Amino acid sequence: MTQKTQFIQDLVPGQPAADVFLLGAARLGQAKNGPFWTLVLQDASGEIEAKIWSPAAQSYADLAAGQFAFVEGQVGAYRDRPQVNIERLRVLAPEEYTPDLALFVPSSDEPPEGLLEKLTELCRAEISHAPWRKFCAKVLSHPDFRDKLIEAPGAKNVHHSYRGGLLEHTLSVAQLVLSICDRYPALDRDTLLAAAVCHDLGKAWELTSGPARDYTDAGRLLGHIVITLELVEPLLRKSNIEPELALHFKHILVAHHGEYEYGSPRRPKTAEAFVLHFADNIDAKMNQIFGTFESEDPGQWSPYVRTLERYLYNPPRTPRETPTKNNKPREKDAQCLLPLKA
C-alpha cells in the first residue's frame, strides 16, 4: 500500500478522491430504489460525509466505524458542504495495512505530553494546601491514568474531539478558574483548581481511545461524572483531604454541567461550583466556535452549527498593536491575559 498523499482538507467538489481513509461512522439506510450507505471518512486533517448509492451499496454488508478503507469516488457537494460519492471501496485487512495513526487521528496542536507537563507544573506552582497539592500530583502521575489522559479526546464530537483534547480543555479550564480567582479572592482557589483538573477525568474511560471514538459500556451506563467520582475517591482518602473540603470538591464535580437538562446530577450551589461550570462552558463554546470556520479570513459565515443552534459569523477584529511605553498593560493585567486556543 502506497503512502497516504490525499487528505480530507484537500478534497474539493469536482475532483476525484482516491486514497486510504478511516471510516469514522457507517450507517446503512433504505431508499425507494434500494439500500445506501452513509459514511464519514476521516483523517488527521478532518472528516467528510460520503455516500454509496444503490445498487453498489448492496455489495457492502459489514462496513463499520474504525475500519480503514481504500476509497475511490468523486467529490461533490450537498447543502454547500463537500461530499464524496463513492464508486469503489475496499476495506483493508490488518495484515495488509498497518496505518500510521498520526495520519488519521486529529491531535491537539501541542503534544499531549507537553500539555500534561504544563498542567502538573501549574498545580505545583498554584496550590498552597499540601493535601490538595499531593492529591493533584497523584492524579496526574498515576500510572493507570497517564496514558489514558494523553490519548483521550475532550468529547466524542462536540468540542476538543481529538487526541490530547481532554488535556487541552482541562489546562484551559484550570487557567480560566485561576484568572477568575484573581478577580474574586474570596474563592477557594485550591479546591477549585483541583476540581478543574479532575472535572472531566472520567471522559478518558467514557470514550474509547482508538481511531473510532465511541462510548464504552461504562460511558453509556454511568457517564463521565460518575466515573470521575469513582476514580478520585481512593486518591482523596490517601491524600488526607479534610472531609468538608472533599465534600465541596465532589459537589463542584457533580454540578459542573450546570443544569439537569445538560446531565448535571446537581445544580451549582456554591460560588466555586458556578465558576467551574461557566469556565467549562466558555472553553467548550470557544473551541466549537473557533473550530467551525474553515479559514481565518474575516467576514465569513459558518454552516449551521447544530450544537449551538445557529449560524456563526467571523467578524473583522481590531488590529493588535505592539504595546508602547504609554499603553503597555499593567503587570497585573498582563498576567491575566492567558491565551485561549483558537
Short mmCIF file of C-alpha atoms in Angstrom, two decimals:
data_model
loop_
_atom_site.label_atom_id
_atom_site.label_comp_id
_atom_site.label_asym_id
_atom_site.label_seq_id
_atom_site.Cartn_x
_atom_site.Cartn_y
_atom_site.Cartn_z
CA MET A 1 0.00 0.00 0.00
CA THR A 2 1.45 3.34 -1.02
CA GLN A 3 1.87 6.18 1.44
CA LYS A 4 -1.17 8.35 2.04
CA THR A 5 -0.98 11.54 -0.03
CA GLN A 6 -4.57 12.83 -0.21
CA PHE A 7 -6.19 14.38 2.84
CA ILE A 8 -9.73 15.46 3.68
CA GLN A 9 -8.81 19.14 3.80
CA ASP A 10 -7.69 18.94 0.16
CA LEU A 11 -10.94 17.43 -1.19
CA VAL A 12 -12.92 19.95 -3.21
CA PRO A 13 -16.02 19.47 -5.37
CA GLY A 14 -15.32 18.46 -8.93
CA GLN A 15 -12.17 16.48 -8.18
CA PRO A 16 -11.63 12.73 -7.69
CA ALA A 17 -10.88 11.10 -4.34
CA ALA A 18 -8.61 8.06 -4.25
CA ASP A 19 -6.75 7.17 -1.07
CA VAL A 20 -6.96 5.40 2.29
CA PHE A 21 -9.36 6.87 4.84
CA LEU A 22 -10.60 5.84 8.25
CA LEU A 23 -14.32 5.11 8.50
CA GLY A 24 -15.39 7.37 11.33
CA ALA A 25 -19.03 6.25 11.02
CA ALA A 26 -21.03 3.85 8.84
CA ARG A 27 -24.82 3.71 8.65
CA LEU A 28 -26.97 1.66 6.26
CA GLY A 29 -30.16 3.37 5.08
CA GLN A 30 -33.06 2.44 2.85
CA ALA A 31 -34.41 4.48 -0.05
CA LYS A 32 -37.17 3.72 -2.54
CA ASN A 33 -34.67 2.40 -5.08
CA GLY A 34 -32.69 0.30 -2.58
CA PRO A 35 -30.22 0.47 0.30
CA PHE A 36 -27.50 3.11 0.59
CA TRP A 37 -24.55 3.73 2.92
CA THR A 38 -23.83 6.99 4.69
CA LEU A 39 -20.19 7.09 5.76
CA VAL A 40 -17.91 9.56 7.47
CA LEU A 41 -14.39 9.47 6.03
CA GLN A 42 -11.75 10.70 8.44
CA ASP A 43 -8.07 11.52 8.61
CA ALA A 44 -5.90 13.83 10.68
CA SER A 45 -7.00 16.89 8.65
CA GLY A 46 -10.73 16.46 9.24
CA GLU A 47 -13.74 14.47 8.12
CA ILE A 48 -16.18 14.41 5.22
CA GLU A 49 -19.52 12.69 4.58
CA ALA A 50 -19.63 10.07 1.84
CA LYS A 51 -22.37 8.03 0.16
CA ILE A 52 -22.54 4.66 -1.55
CA TRP A 53 -25.76 4.56 -3.52
CA SER A 54 -27.80 1.58 -4.69
CA PRO A 55 -27.16 -0.77 -6.43
CA ALA A 56 -23.44 -0.56 -5.48
CA ALA A 57 -24.37 -0.36 -1.79
CA GLN A 58 -25.66 -3.93 -1.90
CA SER A 59 -22.06 -5.15 -2.35
CA TYR A 60 -21.09 -3.97 1.15
CA ALA A 61 -22.64 -5.82 4.06
CA ASP A 62 -20.37 -5.15 7.03
CA LEU A 63 -18.94 -1.64 6.93
CA ALA A 64 -18.20 -0.33 10.42
CA ALA A 65 -16.58 2.60 12.20
CA GLY A 66 -12.90 2.02 12.87
CA GLN A 67 -12.15 0.25 9.57
CA PHE A 68 -9.51 1.54 7.15
CA ALA A 69 -10.56 1.51 3.51
CA PHE A 70 -9.21 2.49 0.13
CA VAL A 71 -11.88 4.75 -1.33
CA GLU A 72 -12.36 5.88 -4.92
CA GLY A 73 -15.04 8.34 -5.98
CA GLN A 74 -15.94 11.87 -6.95
CA VAL A 75 -16.17 14.84 -4.64
CA GLY A 76 -19.46 16.67 -4.96
CA ALA A 77 -21.42 18.98 -2.67
CA TYR A 78 -24.58 18.67 -0.60
CA ARG A 79 -26.08 21.64 1.23
CA ASP A 80 -22.95 23.67 0.49
CA ARG A 81 -20.65 21.08 2.06
CA PRO A 82 -18.29 18.70 0.22
CA GLN A 83 -19.47 15.10 -0.03
CA VAL A 84 -17.84 12.08 -1.66
CA ASN A 85 -19.91 9.88 -3.95
CA ILE A 86 -18.08 6.56 -3.66
CA GLU A 87 -17.69 4.41 -6.75
CA ARG A 88 -15.44 1.71 -5.25
CA LEU A 89 -14.40 0.89 -1.69
CA ARG A 90 -12.15 -1.84 -0.32
CA VAL A 91 -11.83 -2.48 3.40
CA LEU A 92 -8.17 -3.10 4.26
CA ALA A 93 -7.37 -6.12 6.44
CA PRO A 94 -4.96 -5.54 9.36
CA GLU A 95 -2.39 -7.89 7.84
CA GLU A 96 -2.18 -5.86 4.60
CA TYR A 97 -2.14 -2.35 6.02
CA THR A 98 -0.57 -1.00 9.20
CA PRO A 99 -1.74 2.60 9.50
CA ASP A 100 0.26 5.46 10.91
CA LEU A 101 -2.41 6.73 13.29
CA ALA A 102 -0.90 10.22 13.24
CA LEU A 103 -2.19 10.48 9.64
CA PHE A 104 -5.74 9.52 10.56
CA VAL A 105 -6.49 10.73 14.09
CA PRO A 106 -6.61 14.50 14.68
CA SER A 107 -4.48 15.67 17.59
CA SER A 108 -4.05 18.82 19.64
CA ASP A 109 -1.70 21.44 18.21
CA GLU A 110 0.58 20.97 21.21
CA PRO A 111 1.70 17.39 22.01
CA PRO A 112 -0.46 15.95 24.82
CA GLU A 113 2.66 15.04 26.80
CA GLY A 114 3.56 18.73 26.94
CA LEU A 115 0.03 19.68 28.00
CA LEU A 116 0.20 17.17 30.86
CA GLU A 117 3.53 18.59 31.97
CA LYS A 118 2.12 22.13 31.94
CA LEU A 119 -0.91 21.07 33.96
CA THR A 120 1.31 19.31 36.50
CA GLU A 121 3.54 22.37 36.85
CA LEU A 122 0.50 24.66 37.18
CA CYS A 123 -0.77 22.64 40.15
CA ARG A 124 2.68 22.56 41.72
CA ALA A 125 3.04 26.33 41.44
CA GLU A 126 -0.51 27.45 42.29
CA ILE A 127 -1.78 25.08 45.02
CA SER A 128 -0.67 26.06 48.52
CA HIS A 129 -2.58 23.50 50.61
CA ALA A 130 -0.30 20.44 50.86
CA PRO A 131 -3.07 17.77 50.77
CA TRP A 132 -4.57 19.26 47.59
CA ARG A 133 -1.10 19.56 46.03
CA LYS A 134 -0.42 15.92 46.90
CA PHE A 135 -3.81 14.85 45.52
CA CYS A 136 -3.34 16.58 42.15
CA ALA A 137 0.16 15.17 41.82
CA LYS A 138 -1.24 11.67 42.40
CA VAL A 139 -3.97 12.16 39.80
CA LEU A 140 -1.65 13.47 37.09
CA SER A 141 1.15 10.96 37.68
CA HIS A 142 -0.99 7.87 38.35
CA PRO A 143 0.31 5.01 36.17
CA ASP A 144 -3.23 3.92 35.27
CA PHE A 145 -4.26 7.48 34.38
CA ARG A 146 -1.35 8.98 32.46
CA ASP A 147 -1.56 7.08 29.16
CA LYS A 148 -5.33 7.35 29.02
CA LEU A 149 -5.22 11.09 29.66
CA ILE A 150 -2.68 11.61 26.86
CA GLU A 151 -4.79 9.74 24.31
CA ALA A 152 -8.23 10.96 25.39
CA PRO A 153 -10.40 13.40 23.42
CA GLY A 154 -12.38 16.08 25.22
CA ALA A 155 -15.65 14.73 23.78
CA LYS A 156 -16.85 12.42 21.05
CA ASN A 157 -17.66 15.16 18.54
CA VAL A 158 -18.83 18.42 20.16
CA HIS A 159 -15.64 20.07 21.42
CA HIS A 160 -11.95 19.13 21.70
CA SER A 161 -12.78 15.89 19.88
CA TYR A 162 -9.20 14.88 19.08
CA ARG A 163 -6.22 13.17 20.69
CA GLY A 164 -5.00 15.40 23.51
CA GLY A 165 -8.29 17.26 23.54
CA LEU A 166 -9.09 16.32 27.13
CA LEU A 167 -5.77 17.67 28.42
CA GLU A 168 -6.03 20.80 26.26
CA HIS A 169 -9.52 21.51 27.63
CA THR A 170 -8.51 20.71 31.21
CA LEU A 171 -5.49 23.02 31.10
CA SER A 172 -7.55 25.83 29.62
CA VAL A 173 -10.30 25.46 32.24
CA ALA A 174 -7.67 25.42 35.00
CA GLN A 175 -6.17 28.66 33.66
CA LEU A 176 -9.62 30.25 33.42
CA VAL A 177 -10.57 29.45 37.03
CA LEU A 178 -7.27 30.87 38.26
CA SER A 179 -7.94 34.10 36.38
CA ILE A 180 -11.37 34.30 37.98
CA CYS A 181 -9.85 33.63 41.40
CA ASP A 182 -7.53 36.60 40.87
CA ARG A 183 -10.62 38.76 40.38
CA TYR A 184 -12.55 37.23 43.31
CA PRO A 185 -10.04 36.41 46.09
CA ALA A 186 -12.76 35.01 48.39
CA LEU A 187 -12.97 31.88 46.22
CA ASP A 188 -11.36 28.68 47.50
CA ARG A 189 -8.55 28.69 44.95
CA ASP A 190 -7.05 25.29 45.83
CA THR A 191 -10.29 23.30 45.91
CA LEU A 192 -11.46 24.97 42.71
CA LEU A 193 -8.21 24.26 40.86
CA ALA A 194 -8.26 20.62 42.00
CA ALA A 195 -11.84 20.33 40.71
CA ALA A 196 -10.87 21.92 37.39
CA VAL A 197 -8.09 19.34 36.99
CA CYS A 198 -10.49 16.45 37.66
CA HIS A 199 -13.82 17.66 36.29
CA ASP A 200 -13.65 15.62 33.05
CA LEU A 201 -11.23 12.92 34.19
CA GLY A 202 -13.84 10.21 33.62
CA LYS A 203 -14.00 11.02 29.91
CA ALA A 204 -10.80 9.04 29.44
CA TRP A 205 -12.87 5.99 30.45
CA GLU A 206 -16.18 7.15 29.00
CA LEU A 207 -14.80 7.12 25.44
CA THR A 208 -12.55 4.68 23.64
CA SER A 209 -9.07 5.94 22.73
CA GLY A 210 -8.81 4.11 19.40
CA PRO A 211 -9.20 5.71 15.98
CA ALA A 212 -13.00 5.31 16.08
CA ARG A 213 -14.17 7.37 19.05
CA ASP A 214 -17.16 5.74 20.68
CA TYR A 215 -18.71 5.29 24.10
CA THR A 216 -17.57 2.44 26.32
CA ASP A 217 -20.08 0.33 28.25
CA ALA A 218 -19.19 2.29 31.39
CA GLY A 219 -19.60 5.52 29.46
CA ARG A 220 -23.11 4.59 28.34
CA LEU A 221 -24.21 3.13 31.67
CA LEU A 222 -22.62 5.60 34.10
CA GLY A 223 -21.29 8.68 32.28
CA HIS A 224 -18.08 10.54 32.95
CA ILE A 225 -19.25 12.36 36.10
CA VAL A 226 -19.98 9.13 37.99
CA ILE A 227 -16.79 7.54 36.63
CA THR A 228 -14.78 10.54 37.83
CA LEU A 229 -16.14 10.22 41.37
CA GLU A 230 -15.17 6.53 41.44
CA LEU A 231 -11.65 7.30 40.22
CA VAL A 232 -10.88 10.14 42.65
CA GLU A 233 -12.41 8.68 45.83
CA PRO A 234 -9.43 6.46 46.83
CA LEU A 235 -6.94 9.22 45.98
CA LEU A 236 -8.84 11.69 48.16
CA ARG A 237 -8.51 9.31 51.11
CA LYS A 238 -4.80 8.68 50.52
CA SER A 239 -4.11 12.42 50.29
CA ASN A 240 -5.73 13.12 53.70
CA ILE A 241 -8.05 15.77 52.32
CA GLU A 242 -10.26 17.21 55.04
CA PRO A 243 -13.79 15.70 54.79
CA GLU A 244 -15.51 19.07 54.42
CA LEU A 245 -13.15 20.06 51.58
CA ALA A 246 -13.60 16.69 49.88
CA LEU A 247 -17.39 17.09 50.07
CA HIS A 248 -17.25 20.54 48.48
CA PHE A 249 -14.83 19.25 45.81
CA LYS A 250 -17.23 16.44 44.88
CA HIS A 251 -20.14 18.88 44.72
CA ILE A 252 -18.19 21.04 42.25
CA LEU A 253 -17.60 17.93 40.11
CA VAL A 254 -21.21 16.73 40.06
CA ALA A 255 -22.55 20.25 39.37
CA HIS A 256 -20.19 21.30 36.59
CA HIS A 257 -22.76 20.71 33.80
CA GLY A 258 -24.88 23.35 35.46
CA GLU A 259 -28.43 22.24 34.75
CA TYR A 260 -30.36 18.97 35.00
CA GLU A 261 -31.23 19.03 31.29
CA TYR A 262 -27.50 19.01 30.48
CA GLY A 263 -26.86 15.88 32.52
CA SER A 264 -25.87 17.55 35.78
CA PRO A 265 -26.79 15.40 38.83
CA ARG A 266 -26.88 18.61 40.88
CA ARG A 267 -27.03 22.29 40.03
CA PRO A 268 -24.25 24.56 41.41
CA LYS A 269 -24.83 25.61 45.00
CA THR A 270 -21.50 27.30 45.81
CA ALA A 271 -19.56 30.13 44.21
CA GLU A 272 -16.80 27.71 43.21
CA ALA A 273 -19.27 25.35 41.55
CA PHE A 274 -20.66 28.24 39.48
CA VAL A 275 -17.13 29.27 38.46
CA LEU A 276 -16.17 25.82 37.22
CA HIS A 277 -19.46 25.43 35.36
CA PHE A 278 -19.02 28.71 33.50
CA ALA A 279 -15.30 28.18 32.83
CA ASP A 280 -16.02 24.72 31.44
CA ASN A 281 -18.82 26.10 29.26
CA ILE A 282 -16.74 29.03 27.99
CA ASP A 283 -13.85 26.84 26.89
CA ALA A 284 -16.14 24.29 25.22
CA LYS A 285 -18.01 27.03 23.35
CA MET A 286 -14.83 28.80 22.22
CA ASN A 287 -13.41 25.54 20.88
CA GLN A 288 -16.60 24.91 18.92
CA ILE A 289 -16.72 28.45 17.55
CA PHE A 290 -13.08 28.72 16.51
CA GLY A 291 -13.17 25.22 15.02
CA THR A 292 -16.20 25.99 12.85
CA PHE A 293 -14.54 28.28 10.32
CA GLU A 294 -12.54 26.70 7.53
CA SER A 295 -10.17 29.68 7.35
CA GLU A 296 -9.23 32.65 9.49
CA ASP A 297 -10.46 35.15 6.89
CA PRO A 298 -12.91 37.62 8.49
CA GLY A 299 -16.35 38.35 7.11
CA GLN A 300 -17.48 34.76 6.57
CA TRP A 301 -20.50 32.88 7.88
CA SER A 302 -20.29 29.29 9.07
CA PRO A 303 -22.59 26.45 8.07
CA TYR A 304 -25.42 25.89 10.54
CA VAL A 305 -23.93 24.68 13.84
CA ARG A 306 -26.39 22.15 15.24
CA THR A 307 -24.89 22.03 18.75
CA LEU A 308 -25.14 25.82 19.09
CA GLU A 309 -28.42 26.08 17.12
CA ARG A 310 -27.25 28.99 14.97
CA TYR A 311 -25.02 30.21 12.17
CA LEU A 312 -21.79 31.87 13.30
CA TYR A 313 -20.03 34.94 11.90
CA ASN A 314 -16.27 35.57 11.88
CA PRO A 315 -16.02 39.37 12.22
CA PRO A 316 -13.13 41.68 11.36
CA ARG A 317 -11.12 42.32 14.51
CA THR A 318 -9.20 45.32 15.78
CA PRO A 319 -5.51 45.08 14.82
CA ARG A 320 -3.27 44.06 17.69
CA GLU A 321 -0.67 46.77 18.15
CA THR A 322 2.65 46.31 19.89
CA PRO A 323 2.41 47.93 23.35
CA THR A 324 4.30 51.21 23.64
CA LYS A 325 5.61 52.92 26.73
CA ASN A 326 2.35 54.82 27.17
CA ASN A 327 -0.11 51.95 26.56
CA LYS A 328 1.77 48.97 27.98
CA PRO A 329 -0.56 46.75 30.08
CA ARG A 330 -0.11 46.89 33.80
CA GLU A 331 1.85 43.95 35.18
CA LYS A 332 -1.20 42.51 36.95
CA ASP A 333 -3.35 42.84 33.82
CA ALA A 334 -0.69 41.20 31.67
CA GLN A 335 -0.63 38.18 33.98
CA CYS A 336 -4.34 37.68 33.39
CA LEU A 337 -4.08 37.66 29.62
CA LEU A 338 -3.94 33.87 29.35
CA PRO A 339 -4.28 32.67 25.75
CA LEU A 340 -7.20 30.58 24.55
CA LYS A 341 -6.57 28.12 21.72
CA ALA A 342 -8.30 29.20 18.52
#
